[in-house]
Amino acid sequence: MCGIYCSTKSDLKNEHLLSLRGPDHLSRIKVDNFYISHSLLSITGKITPQPFFKKNIICLYNGEIYNHEEFGNYDSDGESIIDAYFKYGETFPKYLDGEFALILYDPNKRVLIISSDTFGTKPIYYSLDEGEFGCSSYKTPLIDAGHKDVKKLQPNTTCIINLDDFSSKLSKVTEFNLEQNIDSFERWTKAFEESIAKRTRNCREKVFIGLSSGHDSGAICNELIKQNREFKAYSVIGGHWSAASGPEDEYLISLRVQKFKENMHHQYLEKTDEAFKEANNYIKLNTEPFKYSNTSNLTGWREFISLTEDSGSNWYSWVCKHAKEDGYKVCLSGSGADEIISDYGFDGQPYFPHSCFGGKFPDNLKDVFPWKTFFGGSMESYLMKEEYVGGSHGIETRYPFLDKRVVQEFLNLDKNLKNSQYKSVIHNYLKENHTPFHPNFKQGF
C-alpha cells in the first residue's frame, strides 16, 4: 500500500492521508513541471524510494507486480514496470500480473500513461483541465491543489495522455474469454492455489486474514495452511445480527479454529459499542469521504451509504488496528468472490438486494457480462472499503479471488458446474479439503 501524488499545479499540500498509506518513506521531487510525492509501504525486496527512473522514463506506482521476474532482476518489483513499457509499449499494463495503480511519464514521446489493474483494486484519481494534469491515490489532494473535474480512473483501464494537446485515449487492461467449456473444477482450484502462493511468496512482512464462517475466508485459511504459510486469523464475533452483513455462525468459526489451531495464530475480537466507536472515530479522522453506490436492476435496489456508516468498514478497521499492533502488514481478502462467483445469489434467487441476476449463470455469458458488480457497484465499493480503511492503517490488502487467472478459469467453467452449488468452485474446494462450511449461505461482518 503506497500513496501516489503527481501534479502540474502545486506540491502536495497535506501529507496526512498519503503518508498513512506508506509510512516507510516519503519522497518529494520536481521533474520538469511535475510535482511528485510518493509515500512508500515496503513489503517485498529492498526499501526502494520512488519514483523509479530509467532512460529518462519516470514511474510511480502502488501495489505489487507478481510477474516482475519476467522482465529482469530488481531490488523492487515495481522497477519492472519501466522494462515492461520498453518491451510492450503503451499496452504494457496488459502484461503485468498484479494489483496496481501506476503512472508512467515518457518525456521523449510527450506521453503520460495512467493505469488501474483489471478490477481497480488500488484507487487512483486524475484530472485533465486547461492544460494541467494531476493524479493521486485520493481525490482530496488534487482538489486541494486546485484541480477541477477530478475523476476516478475506472477498473480495467489504461489512459494514454498526449501532453502536446492533452488529448487522451482509453484501452482495456484485460479481455476475458467468455466460453463456458471446462467440465472440471480442477483448473480453477490450481489457479486459486497459485494465487495464494504468489501473494505470499517472497513476502517480507507478516500476513493476516479475517476468519468468518463464510466460504471465502475458509478457503483462504485452508490454502495458507496447506502451503505452510505463517499467518494470523482474526474473527469478529458478538454484537447484533445485521441484514447488511448476514448471520455470523460463531460455532462454525470455532470448528474452523479447532481444525486449524495447530497451524495458525488466531484471535477473537468481540463487537462492543466502545470498539465500534473507536473504529468509527479513526475512520472519520484518517480517510477521505467515500460513498458506496450499490444498485440492482433485478431487485430495484438503490443504496448510497458512506464509508463511515458501513458496519463492515468499521469492523475491518478494528481488525487492522489489532493486526498492525501485532506486527502484521499484509491482509489477504476474500473480496470479489461474492461479486463474481455467486452474484450474491443462487439459482436465480437473490440472497442480497444488489444481486444482478440471482446467481444463475446463463447458457451464453455474453447475455450478462459484464454484470454491474463485476467491475463496479459493490465490487468497487467494497474494494475501496478495504483500500481506504486498510490504507489508513498502513496495511496492504491483496485479493486472491481477483487474480486474473482465477477469474478466467471461473468464467470458462461449464455453466452447469457454475450453477451446481452456491459458490460452486469454493464449495468444491472446501468439501475436498474437509473444511467446515455452510453449503448455502453467506456469512461475514
Coordinates of C-alpha atoms in Angstrom, one line a residue:
M1 CA 0.0 0.0 0.0
C2 CA 1.6 3.2 -1.2
G3 CA 0.4 6.7 -1.8
I4 CA 0.8 8.5 -5.2
Y5 CA 0.7 12.2 -6.0
C6 CA 1.6 14.0 -9.2
S7 CA 0.5 17.5 -10.2
T8 CA 1.5 20.3 -12.6
K9 CA -0.3 22.8 -10.3
S10 CA 1.4 22.5 -6.9
D11 CA 3.3 20.4 -4.5
L12 CA 1.4 18.1 -2.1
K13 CA -0.2 20.4 0.4
N14 CA -1.3 17.9 3.1
E15 CA 0.7 14.7 3.6
H16 CA -1.6 13.1 6.2
L17 CA -3.7 10.7 4.0
L18 CA -1.0 9.6 1.7
S19 CA 1.6 9.2 4.5
L20 CA -0.7 6.8 6.3
R21 CA -0.7 4.6 3.2
G22 CA 3.1 4.5 3.0
P23 CA 4.7 5.1 6.4
D24 CA 8.2 3.8 5.4
H25 CA 9.4 6.7 3.3
L26 CA 8.0 9.9 1.8
S27 CA 9.6 11.3 -1.4
R28 CA 9.1 14.8 -2.8
I29 CA 10.7 15.7 -6.1
K30 CA 10.0 18.0 -9.1
V31 CA 10.6 16.7 -12.6
D32 CA 10.0 19.1 -15.5
N33 CA 6.8 20.8 -14.4
F34 CA 5.5 17.8 -12.4
Y35 CA 5.4 18.0 -8.6
I36 CA 5.7 14.4 -7.4
S37 CA 5.2 12.8 -4.0
H38 CA 5.2 9.1 -3.1
S39 CA 4.7 7.5 0.3
L40 CA 6.1 4.0 0.5
L41 CA 5.0 0.9 2.2
S42 CA 7.7 -1.7 1.5
I43 CA 6.5 -5.3 1.6
T44 CA 9.0 -7.2 -0.7
G45 CA 12.6 -6.7 -1.7
K46 CA 14.7 -3.8 -0.6
I47 CA 13.2 -0.5 0.6
T48 CA 13.3 1.4 -2.7
P49 CA 12.0 5.0 -2.8
Q50 CA 10.0 6.2 -5.8
P51 CA 9.7 7.5 -8.4
F52 CA 11.6 5.0 -10.5
F53 CA 13.9 6.4 -13.2
K54 CA 15.3 4.6 -16.2
K55 CA 16.5 6.1 -19.6
N56 CA 14.5 9.3 -18.9
I57 CA 11.3 7.3 -18.2
I58 CA 9.7 8.0 -14.8
C59 CA 7.2 5.8 -13.0
L60 CA 5.2 6.0 -9.8
Y61 CA 3.1 3.0 -8.6
N62 CA 1.2 1.5 -5.8
G63 CA 0.7 -2.3 -5.4
E64 CA 2.6 -5.5 -6.2
I65 CA 3.8 -6.9 -9.5
Y66 CA 3.8 -10.7 -9.2
N67 CA 5.5 -11.5 -12.5
H68 CA 8.3 -8.9 -12.2
E69 CA 11.0 -11.6 -12.7
E70 CA 9.8 -12.0 -16.3
F71 CA 11.3 -8.6 -17.0
G72 CA 14.6 -8.8 -15.1
N73 CA 16.2 -8.8 -11.6
Y74 CA 15.2 -5.9 -9.4
D75 CA 15.5 -4.6 -5.8
S76 CA 11.8 -3.7 -6.0
D77 CA 9.1 -5.4 -8.1
G78 CA 7.9 -2.0 -9.2
E79 CA 11.1 -1.4 -11.2
S80 CA 9.9 -4.0 -13.7
I81 CA 7.2 -1.6 -14.9
I82 CA 9.5 0.6 -17.0
D83 CA 11.1 -2.5 -18.6
A84 CA 7.6 -3.8 -19.4
Y85 CA 7.0 -0.4 -21.1
F86 CA 10.2 -0.8 -23.1
K87 CA 9.1 -4.3 -24.2
Y88 CA 5.4 -3.7 -25.0
G89 CA 4.9 0.0 -25.4
E90 CA 1.7 1.7 -24.4
T91 CA -0.1 -1.6 -24.0
F92 CA 2.3 -2.8 -21.3
P93 CA -0.3 -2.9 -18.4
K94 CA -1.9 -5.9 -20.2
Y95 CA 1.3 -7.9 -19.4
L96 CA 1.6 -7.1 -15.7
D97 CA 0.3 -9.7 -13.3
G98 CA -0.6 -7.9 -10.1
E99 CA -2.6 -5.4 -8.1
F100 CA -1.6 -1.9 -9.0
A101 CA -2.3 1.7 -9.9
L102 CA 0.5 3.4 -11.8
I103 CA 1.6 6.5 -13.7
L104 CA 4.4 6.5 -16.3
Y105 CA 5.9 9.6 -17.9
D106 CA 7.9 9.4 -21.2
P107 CA 9.3 12.9 -21.8
N108 CA 10.7 11.9 -25.2
K109 CA 7.3 10.9 -26.6
R110 CA 5.5 13.5 -24.5
V111 CA 3.2 10.8 -23.2
L112 CA 1.7 10.1 -19.8
I113 CA 0.2 6.7 -19.0
I114 CA -2.0 6.0 -16.0
S115 CA -3.5 2.6 -15.4
S116 CA -5.5 0.6 -13.0
D117 CA -5.3 -3.2 -12.8
T118 CA -8.2 -5.4 -14.0
F119 CA -10.5 -4.7 -11.1
G120 CA -9.2 -1.3 -10.0
T121 CA -8.1 -2.8 -6.6
K122 CA -5.9 0.3 -5.9
P123 CA -7.5 3.7 -6.1
I124 CA -6.2 6.3 -8.5
Y125 CA -7.9 9.7 -9.4
Y126 CA -6.9 12.0 -12.1
S127 CA -7.7 15.4 -13.6
L128 CA -7.1 17.0 -17.1
D129 CA -8.2 20.6 -17.1
E130 CA -7.0 23.6 -19.0
G131 CA -3.6 22.1 -19.9
E132 CA -3.0 21.0 -16.3
F133 CA -2.6 17.4 -15.1
G134 CA -2.9 15.7 -11.7
C135 CA -3.3 12.2 -10.3
S136 CA -3.3 10.8 -6.8
S137 CA -4.4 7.8 -4.8
Y138 CA -7.0 10.0 -3.3
K139 CA -9.3 12.7 -4.6
T140 CA -8.7 15.3 -1.8
P141 CA -5.0 16.1 -2.6
L142 CA -6.0 17.0 -6.2
I143 CA -8.8 19.2 -5.1
D144 CA -6.5 20.9 -2.5
A145 CA -4.1 21.6 -5.4
G146 CA -6.8 23.4 -7.3
H147 CA -7.6 20.7 -9.9
K148 CA -11.1 20.5 -11.4
D149 CA -13.2 17.7 -12.8
V150 CA -11.3 15.1 -10.7
K151 CA -12.4 11.6 -11.8
K152 CA -11.6 8.1 -10.5
L153 CA -9.9 6.0 -13.1
Q154 CA -12.2 3.1 -13.9
P155 CA -11.2 -0.5 -13.3
N156 CA -9.6 -2.4 -16.2
T157 CA -8.5 0.9 -17.8
T158 CA -5.3 2.4 -19.2
C159 CA -5.4 6.1 -20.1
I160 CA -2.8 7.4 -22.5
I161 CA -2.4 11.2 -22.5
N162 CA -0.7 13.2 -25.2
L163 CA 0.9 16.1 -23.4
D164 CA 1.1 18.3 -26.5
D165 CA -2.6 18.7 -26.9
F166 CA -3.9 16.9 -23.7
S167 CA -6.0 14.5 -25.7
S168 CA -6.4 11.1 -24.2
K169 CA -7.4 7.6 -25.3
L170 CA -8.5 4.6 -23.2
S171 CA -7.8 0.9 -23.6
K172 CA -8.7 -2.2 -21.6
V173 CA -6.2 -4.0 -19.4
T174 CA -7.8 -7.4 -19.7
E175 CA -10.1 -9.0 -22.2
F176 CA -11.8 -12.1 -20.8
N177 CA -12.7 -15.2 -22.8
L178 CA -16.4 -16.0 -22.2
E179 CA -16.6 -19.6 -23.5
Q180 CA -18.1 -21.9 -20.9
N181 CA -16.4 -25.2 -22.0
I182 CA -14.4 -26.5 -19.0
D183 CA -16.1 -29.5 -17.3
S184 CA -14.0 -29.8 -14.1
F185 CA -13.2 -27.7 -11.1
E186 CA -9.5 -28.8 -11.2
R187 CA -8.2 -25.9 -13.2
W188 CA -9.9 -23.3 -11.0
T189 CA -8.5 -25.0 -7.9
K190 CA -5.0 -24.9 -9.3
A191 CA -5.4 -21.3 -10.2
F192 CA -6.6 -20.5 -6.7
E193 CA -3.7 -22.3 -5.1
E194 CA -1.2 -20.4 -7.3
S195 CA -3.0 -17.1 -6.5
I196 CA -2.4 -17.7 -2.8
A197 CA 1.2 -18.7 -3.4
K198 CA 2.1 -15.7 -5.5
R199 CA 0.6 -13.3 -2.9
T200 CA 2.7 -14.8 0.0
R201 CA 5.9 -15.7 -1.9
N202 CA 8.9 -13.6 -1.0
C203 CA 6.7 -11.5 1.3
R204 CA 8.9 -9.9 3.9
E205 CA 6.0 -8.8 6.1
K206 CA 3.6 -11.0 8.0
V207 CA 0.2 -12.0 6.6
F208 CA -3.2 -11.9 8.3
I209 CA -6.8 -12.7 7.4
G210 CA -10.2 -12.1 8.7
L211 CA -11.7 -15.5 9.5
S212 CA -15.5 -15.6 9.4
S213 CA -17.9 -18.5 8.9
G214 CA -18.2 -17.7 5.2
H215 CA -16.8 -19.7 2.2
D216 CA -14.2 -17.2 1.1
S217 CA -12.2 -16.8 4.3
G218 CA -12.4 -20.5 4.9
A219 CA -10.8 -21.3 1.6
I220 CA -8.0 -18.7 2.1
C221 CA -7.3 -20.0 5.6
N222 CA -7.2 -23.6 4.4
E223 CA -4.8 -22.9 1.5
L224 CA -2.4 -20.9 3.6
I225 CA -2.1 -23.9 5.9
K226 CA -1.7 -26.3 3.0
Q227 CA 1.2 -24.1 1.8
N228 CA 2.7 -23.9 5.2
R229 CA 2.5 -20.2 5.3
E230 CA 2.7 -18.4 8.7
F231 CA -0.3 -16.1 9.3
K232 CA -2.7 -14.9 11.9
A233 CA -6.5 -15.0 11.7
Y234 CA -8.9 -12.6 13.4
S235 CA -12.5 -13.4 14.0
V236 CA -15.0 -10.6 14.9
I237 CA -17.8 -12.0 16.9
G238 CA -20.8 -10.9 19.1
G239 CA -22.9 -7.9 18.7
H240 CA -26.3 -7.8 16.9
W241 CA -27.2 -9.6 13.7
S242 CA -27.3 -7.2 10.7
A243 CA -29.2 -7.7 7.4
A244 CA -26.3 -5.9 5.7
S245 CA -23.6 -8.3 6.9
G246 CA -25.6 -11.6 7.3
P247 CA -25.7 -14.0 10.1
E248 CA -22.4 -15.0 11.6
D249 CA -22.1 -18.5 12.9
E250 CA -19.7 -18.5 15.8
Y251 CA -20.0 -22.3 16.3
L252 CA -18.7 -22.8 12.7
I253 CA -15.9 -20.4 13.4
S254 CA -15.0 -22.5 16.5
L255 CA -14.9 -25.6 14.3
R256 CA -12.5 -24.0 11.9
V257 CA -10.3 -22.7 14.8
Q258 CA -10.3 -26.2 16.3
K259 CA -9.3 -27.8 12.9
F260 CA -6.6 -25.3 12.2
K261 CA -5.3 -24.4 15.7
E262 CA -2.0 -26.2 15.3
N263 CA -1.1 -24.4 12.2
M264 CA -2.2 -20.8 12.7
H265 CA -2.3 -17.9 15.2
H266 CA -5.9 -16.9 16.0
Q267 CA -7.6 -14.2 18.0
Y268 CA -11.3 -13.4 18.7
L269 CA -12.3 -9.8 18.6
E270 CA -15.6 -9.0 20.3
K271 CA -18.0 -6.5 18.9
T272 CA -18.7 -3.9 21.5
D273 CA -20.1 -0.3 21.4
E274 CA -16.8 1.0 22.6
A275 CA -14.9 -0.8 19.9
F276 CA -17.2 0.4 17.2
K277 CA -17.0 4.0 18.4
E278 CA -13.2 3.9 18.5
A279 CA -13.0 2.3 15.0
N280 CA -15.5 4.8 13.6
N281 CA -13.7 7.8 15.0
Y282 CA -10.5 6.5 13.5
I283 CA -12.0 6.2 10.0
K284 CA -13.5 9.7 10.3
L285 CA -10.1 11.2 11.1
N286 CA -8.0 9.2 8.7
T287 CA -9.9 8.6 5.5
E288 CA -11.4 11.0 3.0
P289 CA -15.2 10.9 2.3
F290 CA -16.3 8.0 0.1
K291 CA -19.8 6.9 -0.7
Y292 CA -20.9 3.4 -1.8
S293 CA -23.2 3.3 -4.8
N294 CA -24.8 -0.1 -5.0
T295 CA -27.7 -0.6 -7.3
S296 CA -29.5 -3.5 -9.0
N297 CA -31.8 -3.6 -12.0
L298 CA -33.0 -7.0 -10.9
T299 CA -34.3 -6.0 -7.5
G300 CA -34.7 -2.3 -7.9
W301 CA -32.2 -1.8 -5.0
R302 CA -30.6 1.6 -4.5
E303 CA -28.0 2.0 -1.8
F304 CA -25.9 5.1 -1.2
I305 CA -24.0 4.9 2.1
S306 CA -20.9 6.5 3.3
L307 CA -17.8 4.6 4.3
T308 CA -18.1 5.7 7.9
E309 CA -21.7 4.4 8.2
D310 CA -20.9 0.9 6.9
S311 CA -20.6 -1.8 9.6
G312 CA -18.0 -3.7 7.6
S313 CA -15.8 -0.7 7.2
N314 CA -15.7 -0.1 11.0
W315 CA -15.1 -3.7 11.9
Y316 CA -12.4 -4.0 9.3
S317 CA -10.7 -1.0 10.8
W318 CA -10.9 -2.7 14.2
V319 CA -9.2 -5.8 12.7
C320 CA -6.5 -3.7 11.1
K321 CA -5.8 -1.9 14.3
H322 CA -5.1 -5.2 16.1
A323 CA -3.1 -6.6 13.2
K324 CA -0.9 -3.6 13.0
E325 CA -0.3 -3.7 16.7
D326 CA 0.7 -7.3 16.4
G327 CA 3.1 -6.6 13.5
Y328 CA 1.0 -7.9 10.6
K329 CA 1.0 -5.7 7.5
V330 CA -0.4 -7.8 4.6
C331 CA -4.1 -8.8 4.5
L332 CA -5.4 -11.5 2.2
S333 CA -9.0 -10.5 1.5
G334 CA -12.0 -12.5 0.1
S335 CA -13.3 -9.5 -1.7
G336 CA -14.6 -10.2 -5.2
A337 CA -15.8 -13.8 -4.7
D338 CA -19.4 -12.6 -3.9
E339 CA -19.5 -10.4 -7.0
I340 CA -18.1 -12.9 -9.5
I341 CA -18.6 -16.4 -8.2
S342 CA -22.1 -16.1 -6.7
D343 CA -23.5 -12.7 -7.7
Y344 CA -24.9 -12.6 -4.2
G345 CA -27.4 -15.3 -5.0
F346 CA -28.1 -18.8 -6.2
D347 CA -30.3 -20.5 -8.8
G348 CA -31.9 -17.2 -9.7
Q349 CA -32.7 -16.3 -6.1
P350 CA -31.0 -13.1 -4.9
Y351 CA -29.5 -13.5 -1.4
F352 CA -28.8 -9.8 -1.2
P353 CA -30.6 -6.9 -2.9
H354 CA -27.6 -5.8 -5.0
S355 CA -27.6 -9.2 -6.9
C356 CA -27.7 -8.6 -10.7
F357 CA -29.1 -11.9 -11.9
G358 CA -29.7 -14.1 -8.8
G359 CA -26.5 -16.1 -9.3
K360 CA -27.9 -18.2 -12.1
F361 CA -25.4 -18.2 -15.0
P362 CA -27.0 -18.3 -18.5
D363 CA -26.1 -20.5 -21.5
N364 CA -24.3 -17.6 -23.0
L365 CA -22.2 -15.4 -20.7
K366 CA -22.4 -12.6 -23.2
D367 CA -26.1 -12.2 -22.1
V368 CA -25.0 -10.8 -18.7
F369 CA -21.3 -10.0 -19.0
P370 CA -20.0 -7.7 -17.6
W371 CA -22.7 -7.6 -14.9
K372 CA -22.7 -4.3 -12.9
T373 CA -20.9 -5.7 -9.9
F374 CA -18.2 -7.5 -12.0
F375 CA -16.2 -4.2 -12.2
G376 CA -18.4 -1.6 -10.5
G377 CA -21.2 -1.5 -7.9
S378 CA -20.4 -3.4 -4.8
M379 CA -17.1 -4.6 -6.3
E380 CA -15.8 -1.1 -6.4
S381 CA -17.5 0.0 -3.1
Y382 CA -16.1 -2.9 -1.1
L383 CA -12.6 -2.8 -2.6
M384 CA -12.5 0.9 -1.7
K385 CA -13.6 0.0 1.8
E386 CA -10.5 -2.2 2.2
E387 CA -8.2 0.2 0.4
Y388 CA -9.3 3.3 2.2
V389 CA -9.5 1.7 5.6
G390 CA -6.6 -0.7 5.3
G391 CA -4.5 2.2 3.8
S392 CA -5.3 4.4 6.8
H393 CA -3.6 1.8 8.9
G394 CA -0.6 1.2 6.6
I395 CA -1.9 -2.3 5.7
E396 CA -1.5 -3.7 2.2
T397 CA -4.5 -5.7 1.0
R398 CA -4.2 -8.4 -1.6
Y399 CA -7.1 -10.1 -3.4
P400 CA -6.6 -13.8 -4.3
F401 CA -10.1 -14.2 -5.8
L402 CA -9.5 -11.3 -8.2
D403 CA -6.4 -12.9 -9.7
K404 CA -6.8 -12.7 -13.5
R405 CA -6.3 -16.5 -14.0
V406 CA -8.7 -17.4 -11.1
V407 CA -11.4 -15.2 -12.6
Q408 CA -10.8 -16.5 -16.2
E409 CA -10.9 -20.2 -15.1
F410 CA -14.3 -19.5 -13.4
L411 CA -15.7 -17.8 -16.4
N412 CA -14.7 -20.7 -18.6
L413 CA -16.3 -23.3 -16.3
D414 CA -19.3 -25.1 -17.8
K415 CA -22.5 -23.2 -16.7
N416 CA -24.0 -26.3 -15.1
L417 CA -20.9 -26.6 -12.9
K418 CA -21.2 -22.9 -12.1
N419 CA -24.8 -23.4 -11.1
S420 CA -24.4 -26.7 -9.3
Q421 CA -23.9 -25.2 -5.8
Y422 CA -23.8 -21.8 -4.2
K423 CA -20.2 -20.6 -4.9
S424 CA -19.6 -23.9 -6.6
V425 CA -15.8 -23.7 -7.1
I426 CA -15.3 -22.7 -3.4
H427 CA -17.9 -25.3 -2.3
N428 CA -16.0 -28.0 -4.1
Y429 CA -12.6 -26.8 -2.7
L430 CA -13.9 -26.7 0.9
K431 CA -15.5 -30.1 0.6
E432 CA -12.4 -31.7 -0.9
N433 CA -10.3 -30.2 1.9
H434 CA -12.8 -31.2 4.7
T435 CA -13.1 -27.6 5.9
P436 CA -16.3 -26.8 7.8
F437 CA -18.7 -24.6 5.9
H438 CA -22.4 -23.8 5.4
P439 CA -23.3 -25.0 1.8
N440 CA -26.0 -22.4 1.1
F441 CA -25.4 -19.2 3.0
K442 CA -23.1 -16.2 3.1
Q443 CA -21.7 -15.0 6.4
G444 CA -19.4 -12.2 7.5
F445 CA -19.3 -9.0 9.5

